[in-house]
mmCIF file of C-alpha atoms in Angstrom:
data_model
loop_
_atom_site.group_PDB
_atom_site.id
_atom_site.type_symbol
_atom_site.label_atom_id
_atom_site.label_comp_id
_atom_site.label_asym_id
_atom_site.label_seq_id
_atom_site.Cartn_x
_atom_site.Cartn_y
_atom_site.Cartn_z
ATOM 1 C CA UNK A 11 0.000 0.000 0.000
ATOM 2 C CA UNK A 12 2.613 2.386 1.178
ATOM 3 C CA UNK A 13 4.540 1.430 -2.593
ATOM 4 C CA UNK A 14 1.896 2.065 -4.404
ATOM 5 C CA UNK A 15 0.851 5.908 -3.047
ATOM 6 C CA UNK A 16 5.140 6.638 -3.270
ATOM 7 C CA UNK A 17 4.344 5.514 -6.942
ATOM 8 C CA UNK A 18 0.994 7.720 -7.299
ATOM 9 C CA UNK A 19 3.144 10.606 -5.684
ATOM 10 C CA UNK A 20 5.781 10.599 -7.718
ATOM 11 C CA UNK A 21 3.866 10.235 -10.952
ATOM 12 C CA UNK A 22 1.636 12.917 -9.977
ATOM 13 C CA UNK A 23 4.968 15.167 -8.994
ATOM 14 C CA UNK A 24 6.546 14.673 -12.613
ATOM 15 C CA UNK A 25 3.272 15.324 -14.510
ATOM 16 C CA UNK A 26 2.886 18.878 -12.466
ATOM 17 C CA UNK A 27 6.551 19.262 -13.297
ATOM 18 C CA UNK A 28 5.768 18.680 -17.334
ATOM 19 C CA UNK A 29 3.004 20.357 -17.131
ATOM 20 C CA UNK A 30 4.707 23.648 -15.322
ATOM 21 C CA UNK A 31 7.749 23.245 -18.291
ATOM 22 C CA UNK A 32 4.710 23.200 -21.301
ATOM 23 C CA UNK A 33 3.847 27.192 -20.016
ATOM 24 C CA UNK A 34 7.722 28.056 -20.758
ATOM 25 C CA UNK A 35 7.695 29.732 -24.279
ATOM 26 C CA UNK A 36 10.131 27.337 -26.539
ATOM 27 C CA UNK A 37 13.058 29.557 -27.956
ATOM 28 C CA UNK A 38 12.805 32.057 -25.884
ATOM 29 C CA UNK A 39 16.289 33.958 -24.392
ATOM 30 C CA UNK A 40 15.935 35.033 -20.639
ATOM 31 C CA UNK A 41 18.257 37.494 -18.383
ATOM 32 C CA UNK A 42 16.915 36.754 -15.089
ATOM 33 C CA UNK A 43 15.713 33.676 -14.104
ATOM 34 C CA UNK A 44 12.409 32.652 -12.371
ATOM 35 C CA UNK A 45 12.661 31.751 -8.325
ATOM 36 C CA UNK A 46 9.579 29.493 -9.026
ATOM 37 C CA UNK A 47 11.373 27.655 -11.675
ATOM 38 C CA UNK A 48 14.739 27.319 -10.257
ATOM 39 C CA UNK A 49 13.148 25.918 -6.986
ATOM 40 C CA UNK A 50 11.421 23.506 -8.844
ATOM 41 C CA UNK A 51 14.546 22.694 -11.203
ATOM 42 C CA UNK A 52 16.427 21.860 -7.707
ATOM 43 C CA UNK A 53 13.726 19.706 -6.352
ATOM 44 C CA UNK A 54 13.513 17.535 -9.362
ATOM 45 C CA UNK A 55 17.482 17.373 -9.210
ATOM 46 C CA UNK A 56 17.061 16.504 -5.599
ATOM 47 C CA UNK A 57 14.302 13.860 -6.223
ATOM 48 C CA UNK A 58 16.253 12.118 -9.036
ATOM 49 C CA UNK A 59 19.442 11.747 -7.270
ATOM 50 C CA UNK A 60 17.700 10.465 -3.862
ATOM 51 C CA UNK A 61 15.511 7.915 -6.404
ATOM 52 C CA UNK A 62 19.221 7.055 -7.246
ATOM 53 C CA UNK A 63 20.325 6.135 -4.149
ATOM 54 C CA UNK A 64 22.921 8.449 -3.392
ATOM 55 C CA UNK A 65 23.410 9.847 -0.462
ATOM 56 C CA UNK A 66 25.898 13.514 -0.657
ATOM 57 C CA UNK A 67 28.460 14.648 1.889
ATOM 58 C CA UNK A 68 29.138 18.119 1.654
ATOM 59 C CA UNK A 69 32.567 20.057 2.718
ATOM 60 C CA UNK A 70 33.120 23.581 2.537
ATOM 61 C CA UNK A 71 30.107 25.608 2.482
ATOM 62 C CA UNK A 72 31.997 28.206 4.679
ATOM 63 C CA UNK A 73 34.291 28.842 1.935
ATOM 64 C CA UNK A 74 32.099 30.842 -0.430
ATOM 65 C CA UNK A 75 32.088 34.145 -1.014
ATOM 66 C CA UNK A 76 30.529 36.627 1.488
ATOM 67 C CA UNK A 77 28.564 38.967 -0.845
ATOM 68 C CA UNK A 78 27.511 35.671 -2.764
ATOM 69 C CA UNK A 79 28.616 36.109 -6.670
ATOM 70 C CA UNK A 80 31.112 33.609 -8.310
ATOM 71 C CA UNK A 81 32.064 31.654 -10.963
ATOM 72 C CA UNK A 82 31.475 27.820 -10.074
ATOM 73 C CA UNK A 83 34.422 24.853 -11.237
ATOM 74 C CA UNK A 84 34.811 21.685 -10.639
ATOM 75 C CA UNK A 85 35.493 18.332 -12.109
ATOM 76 C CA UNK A 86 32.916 16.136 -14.347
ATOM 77 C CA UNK A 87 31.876 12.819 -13.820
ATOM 78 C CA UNK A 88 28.652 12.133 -14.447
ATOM 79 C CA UNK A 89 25.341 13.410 -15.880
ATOM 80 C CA UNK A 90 24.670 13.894 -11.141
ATOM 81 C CA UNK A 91 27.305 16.112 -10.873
ATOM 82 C CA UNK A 92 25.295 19.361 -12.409
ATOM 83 C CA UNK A 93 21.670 18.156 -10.254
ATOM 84 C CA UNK A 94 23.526 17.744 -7.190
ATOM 85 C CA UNK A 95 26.117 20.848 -7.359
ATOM 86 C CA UNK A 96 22.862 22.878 -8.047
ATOM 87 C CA UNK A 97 20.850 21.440 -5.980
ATOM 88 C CA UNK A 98 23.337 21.314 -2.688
ATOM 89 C CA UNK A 99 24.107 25.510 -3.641
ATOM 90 C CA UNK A 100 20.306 26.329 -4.153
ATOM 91 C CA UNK A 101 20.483 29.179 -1.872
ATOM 92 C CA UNK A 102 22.374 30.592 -5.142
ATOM 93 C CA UNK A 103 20.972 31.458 -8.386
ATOM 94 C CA UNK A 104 23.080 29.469 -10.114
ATOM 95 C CA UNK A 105 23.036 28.907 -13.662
ATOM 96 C CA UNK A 106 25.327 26.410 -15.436
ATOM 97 C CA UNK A 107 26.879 26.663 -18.831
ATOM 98 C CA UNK A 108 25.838 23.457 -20.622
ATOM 99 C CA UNK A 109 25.920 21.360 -23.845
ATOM 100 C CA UNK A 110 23.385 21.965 -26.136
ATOM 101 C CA UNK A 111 22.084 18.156 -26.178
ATOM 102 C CA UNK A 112 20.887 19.447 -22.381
ATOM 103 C CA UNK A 113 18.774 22.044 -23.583
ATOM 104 C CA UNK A 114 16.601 19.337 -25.369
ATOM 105 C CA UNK A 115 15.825 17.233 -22.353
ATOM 106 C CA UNK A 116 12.373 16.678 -21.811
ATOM 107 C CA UNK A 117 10.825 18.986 -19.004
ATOM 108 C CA UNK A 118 14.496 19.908 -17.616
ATOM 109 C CA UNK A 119 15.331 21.798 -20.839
ATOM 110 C CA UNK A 120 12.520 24.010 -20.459
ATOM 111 C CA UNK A 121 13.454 24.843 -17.167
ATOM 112 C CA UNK A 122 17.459 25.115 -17.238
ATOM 113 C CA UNK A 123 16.328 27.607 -19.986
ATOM 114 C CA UNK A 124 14.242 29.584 -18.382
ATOM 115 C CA UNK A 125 17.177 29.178 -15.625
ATOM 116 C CA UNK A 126 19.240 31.195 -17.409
ATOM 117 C CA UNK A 127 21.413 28.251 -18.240
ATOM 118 C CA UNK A 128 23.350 28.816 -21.188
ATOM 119 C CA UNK A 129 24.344 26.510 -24.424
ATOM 120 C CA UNK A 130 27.782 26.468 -25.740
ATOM 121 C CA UNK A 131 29.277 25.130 -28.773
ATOM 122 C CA UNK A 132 32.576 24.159 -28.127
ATOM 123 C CA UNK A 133 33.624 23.291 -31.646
ATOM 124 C CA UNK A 134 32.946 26.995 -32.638
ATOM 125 C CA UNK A 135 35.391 29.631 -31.262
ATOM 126 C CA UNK A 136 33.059 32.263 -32.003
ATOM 127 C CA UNK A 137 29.645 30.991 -30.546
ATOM 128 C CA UNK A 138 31.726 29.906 -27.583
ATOM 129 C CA UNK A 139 33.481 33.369 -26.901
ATOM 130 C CA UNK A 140 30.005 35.278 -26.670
ATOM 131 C CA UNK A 141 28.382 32.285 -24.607
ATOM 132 C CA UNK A 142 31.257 33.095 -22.520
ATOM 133 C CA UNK A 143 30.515 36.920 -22.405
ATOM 134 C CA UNK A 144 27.242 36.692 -22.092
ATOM 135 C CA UNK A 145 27.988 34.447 -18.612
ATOM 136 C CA UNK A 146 29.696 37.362 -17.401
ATOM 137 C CA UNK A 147 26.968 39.951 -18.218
ATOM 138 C CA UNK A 148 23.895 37.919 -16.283
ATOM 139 C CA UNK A 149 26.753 38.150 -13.500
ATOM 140 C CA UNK A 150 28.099 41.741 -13.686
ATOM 141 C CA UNK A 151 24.051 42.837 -13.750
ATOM 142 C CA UNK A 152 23.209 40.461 -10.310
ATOM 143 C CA UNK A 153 21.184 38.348 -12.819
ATOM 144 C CA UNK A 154 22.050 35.494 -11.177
ATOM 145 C CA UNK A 155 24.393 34.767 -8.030
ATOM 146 C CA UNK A 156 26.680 32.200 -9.364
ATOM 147 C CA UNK A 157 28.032 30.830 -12.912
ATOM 148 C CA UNK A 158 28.801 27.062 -13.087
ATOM 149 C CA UNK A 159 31.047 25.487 -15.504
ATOM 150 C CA UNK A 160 33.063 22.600 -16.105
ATOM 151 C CA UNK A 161 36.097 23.198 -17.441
ATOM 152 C CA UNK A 162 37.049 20.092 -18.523
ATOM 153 C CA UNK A 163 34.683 20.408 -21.100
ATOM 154 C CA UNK A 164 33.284 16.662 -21.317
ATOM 155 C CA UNK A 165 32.871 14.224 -18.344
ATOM 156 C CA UNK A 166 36.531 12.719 -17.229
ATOM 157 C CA UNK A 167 36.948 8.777 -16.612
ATOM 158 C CA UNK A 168 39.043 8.466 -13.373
ATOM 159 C CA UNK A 169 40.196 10.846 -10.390
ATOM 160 C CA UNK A 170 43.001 12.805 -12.935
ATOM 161 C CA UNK A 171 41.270 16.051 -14.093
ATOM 162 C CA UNK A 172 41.873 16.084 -18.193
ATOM 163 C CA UNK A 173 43.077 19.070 -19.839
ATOM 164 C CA UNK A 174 41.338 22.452 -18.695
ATOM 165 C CA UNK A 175 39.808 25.141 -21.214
ATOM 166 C CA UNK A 176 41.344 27.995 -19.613
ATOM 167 C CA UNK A 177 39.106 30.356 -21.713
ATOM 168 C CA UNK A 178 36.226 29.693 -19.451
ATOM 169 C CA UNK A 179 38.080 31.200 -16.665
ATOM 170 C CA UNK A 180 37.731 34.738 -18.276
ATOM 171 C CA UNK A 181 34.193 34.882 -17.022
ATOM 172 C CA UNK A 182 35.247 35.672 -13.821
ATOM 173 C CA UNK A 183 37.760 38.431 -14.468
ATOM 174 C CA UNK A 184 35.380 40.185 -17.060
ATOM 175 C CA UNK A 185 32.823 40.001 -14.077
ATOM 176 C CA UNK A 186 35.544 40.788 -11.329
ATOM 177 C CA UNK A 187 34.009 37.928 -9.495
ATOM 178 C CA UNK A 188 36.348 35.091 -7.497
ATOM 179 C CA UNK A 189 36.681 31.932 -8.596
ATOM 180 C CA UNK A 190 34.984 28.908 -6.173
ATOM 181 C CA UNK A 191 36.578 25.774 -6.707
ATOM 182 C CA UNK A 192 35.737 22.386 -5.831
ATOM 183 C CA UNK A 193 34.801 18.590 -6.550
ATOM 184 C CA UNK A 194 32.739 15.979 -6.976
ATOM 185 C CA UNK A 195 33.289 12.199 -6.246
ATOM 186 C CA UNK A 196 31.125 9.075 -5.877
ATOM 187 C CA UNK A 197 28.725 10.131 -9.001
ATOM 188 C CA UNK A 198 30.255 7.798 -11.767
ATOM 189 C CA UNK A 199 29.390 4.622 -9.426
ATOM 190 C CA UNK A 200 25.345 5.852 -9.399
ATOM 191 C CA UNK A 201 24.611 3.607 -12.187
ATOM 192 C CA UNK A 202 26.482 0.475 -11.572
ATOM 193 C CA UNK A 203 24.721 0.535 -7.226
ATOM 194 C CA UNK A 204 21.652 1.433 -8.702
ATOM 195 C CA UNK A 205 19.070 0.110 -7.404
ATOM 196 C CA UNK A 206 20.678 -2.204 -4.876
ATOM 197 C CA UNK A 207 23.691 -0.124 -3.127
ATOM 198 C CA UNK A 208 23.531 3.303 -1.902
ATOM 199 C CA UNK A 209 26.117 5.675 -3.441
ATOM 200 C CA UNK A 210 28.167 7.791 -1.271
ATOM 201 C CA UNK A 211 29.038 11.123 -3.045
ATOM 202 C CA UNK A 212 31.509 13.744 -1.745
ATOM 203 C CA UNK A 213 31.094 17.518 -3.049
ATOM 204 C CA UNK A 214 34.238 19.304 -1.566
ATOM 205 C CA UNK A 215 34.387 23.138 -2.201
ATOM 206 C CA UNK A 216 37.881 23.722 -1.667
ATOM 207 C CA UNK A 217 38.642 27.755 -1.864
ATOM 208 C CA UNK A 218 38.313 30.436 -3.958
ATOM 209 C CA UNK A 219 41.253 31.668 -6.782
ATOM 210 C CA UNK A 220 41.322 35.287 -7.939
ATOM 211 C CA UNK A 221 40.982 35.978 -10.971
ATOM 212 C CA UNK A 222 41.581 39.572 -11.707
ATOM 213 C CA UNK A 223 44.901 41.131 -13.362
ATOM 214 C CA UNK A 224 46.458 37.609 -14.087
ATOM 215 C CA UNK A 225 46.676 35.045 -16.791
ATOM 216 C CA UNK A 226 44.192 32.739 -17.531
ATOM 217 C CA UNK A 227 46.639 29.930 -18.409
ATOM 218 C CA UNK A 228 47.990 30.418 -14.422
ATOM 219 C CA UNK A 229 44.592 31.020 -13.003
ATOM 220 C CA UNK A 230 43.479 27.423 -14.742
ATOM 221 C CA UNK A 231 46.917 26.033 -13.264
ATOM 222 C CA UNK A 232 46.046 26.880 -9.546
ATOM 223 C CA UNK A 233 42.578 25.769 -10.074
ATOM 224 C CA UNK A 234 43.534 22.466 -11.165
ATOM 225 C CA UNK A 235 46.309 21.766 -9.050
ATOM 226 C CA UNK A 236 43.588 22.235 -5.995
ATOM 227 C CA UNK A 237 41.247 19.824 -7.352
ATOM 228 C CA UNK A 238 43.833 17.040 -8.043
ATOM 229 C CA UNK A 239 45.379 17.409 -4.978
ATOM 230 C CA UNK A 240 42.063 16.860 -3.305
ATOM 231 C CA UNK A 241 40.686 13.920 -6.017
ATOM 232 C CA UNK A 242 44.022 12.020 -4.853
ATOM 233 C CA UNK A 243 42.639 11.242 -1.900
ATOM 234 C CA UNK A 244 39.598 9.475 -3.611
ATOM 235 C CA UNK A 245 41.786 7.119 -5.853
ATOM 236 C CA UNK A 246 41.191 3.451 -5.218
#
């Protein structure tokens, strides 16, 4: 009995969800996003990755910025990372810089959209420079709280970070905003306990890196050198 109203619940949760995402105009470019939506964005994150089974340790907190704007990096593992990150930093508005595939997503496009989530092409220099910019400007104008990107580019296959785009580190100095760093561990074993052993994920935020006046080759360097040094102690 208990099963079947979980079951009823949840069903009834995910149609309100698609039917909330079907009043979001398609195409549509926003530069502020919606508290409604980006509350209910989290909570389906936060229902998805507790249907999962994984269960998130978080370190850090403290180490944010006071007066709350930032550009957000860490490591990629899995498709969790981004629902957890967001959801476990919700107090932010936080808006991620994502493949395009992600903005086709049944329901969750429509809302990471109207999220002020942005699409980047990273085989086009050009498209990827002005998503880039544009990151900066929803920050510089309090827009949103928070930029989140990944700057690995793709999702990595083991605890050693792959090569960094340092390009996407330019957000922050054009928006004289710090740079939080941090990780994520645990998410790439969420499919292979699923459904029978709980996952145990650690998101770390590790410090912040400044940005402003230096190189972005340098400012990649120290960001990656803190988030190996701290995935080393997740190997094996």
């Amino acid at each position: 009995m208990h099963l079947a109203g979980a079951v009823t619940a949840a069903v009834l949760y995910w149609l309100f969800l698609w039917l909330a995402s079907l009043m979001i105009p398609k195409g549509k470019e926003y530069d502020r996003p919606s508290r409604f939506y980006d509350a209910l964005l989290n909570s389906g994150y936060r229902f998805l990755y507790e249907a999962a089974v994984a269960r998130v340790h978080v370190t850090g907190r403290e180490k944010l910025p006071a007066d709350g704007r930032f550009v957000f990096v860490s490591n990629h593992l899995s498709n969790f990372d981004n629902m957890i990150q967001s959801a476990c930093l919700r107090s932010a508005r936080l808006a991620f810089i994502s493949k395009p595939e992600n903005f086709r997503i049944p329901i969750g496009g429509q809302m990471i959209r109207r999220g002020c989530y942005l699409p980047i092409d990273r085989n086009d220099a050009r498209s990827s420079a002005l998503t880039l910019k544009s990151a900066s400007e929803l920050l510089k104008t309090g827009a949103v709280d928070a930029i989140g990107v990944y700057p690995e580019g793709h999702r990595g296959q083991s605890y050693d970070l792959q090569p960094m785009h340092a390009a996407c580190m330019n957000v922050a100095s054009w928006a004289n905003v710090p740079i939080v760093v941090a990780t994520i561990a645990g998410t790439e074993k969420i499919h292979r306990n699923f459904p029978l052993r709980r996952t145990d994920v650690y998101f770390d935020i590790l410090g912040t890196v400044d940005a402003r006046g230096r190189r972005t080759d340098e400012v990649t360097r120290e960001a990656a050198s803190m988030m190996q040094e701290k995935l080393n102690e997740y190997k094996g």
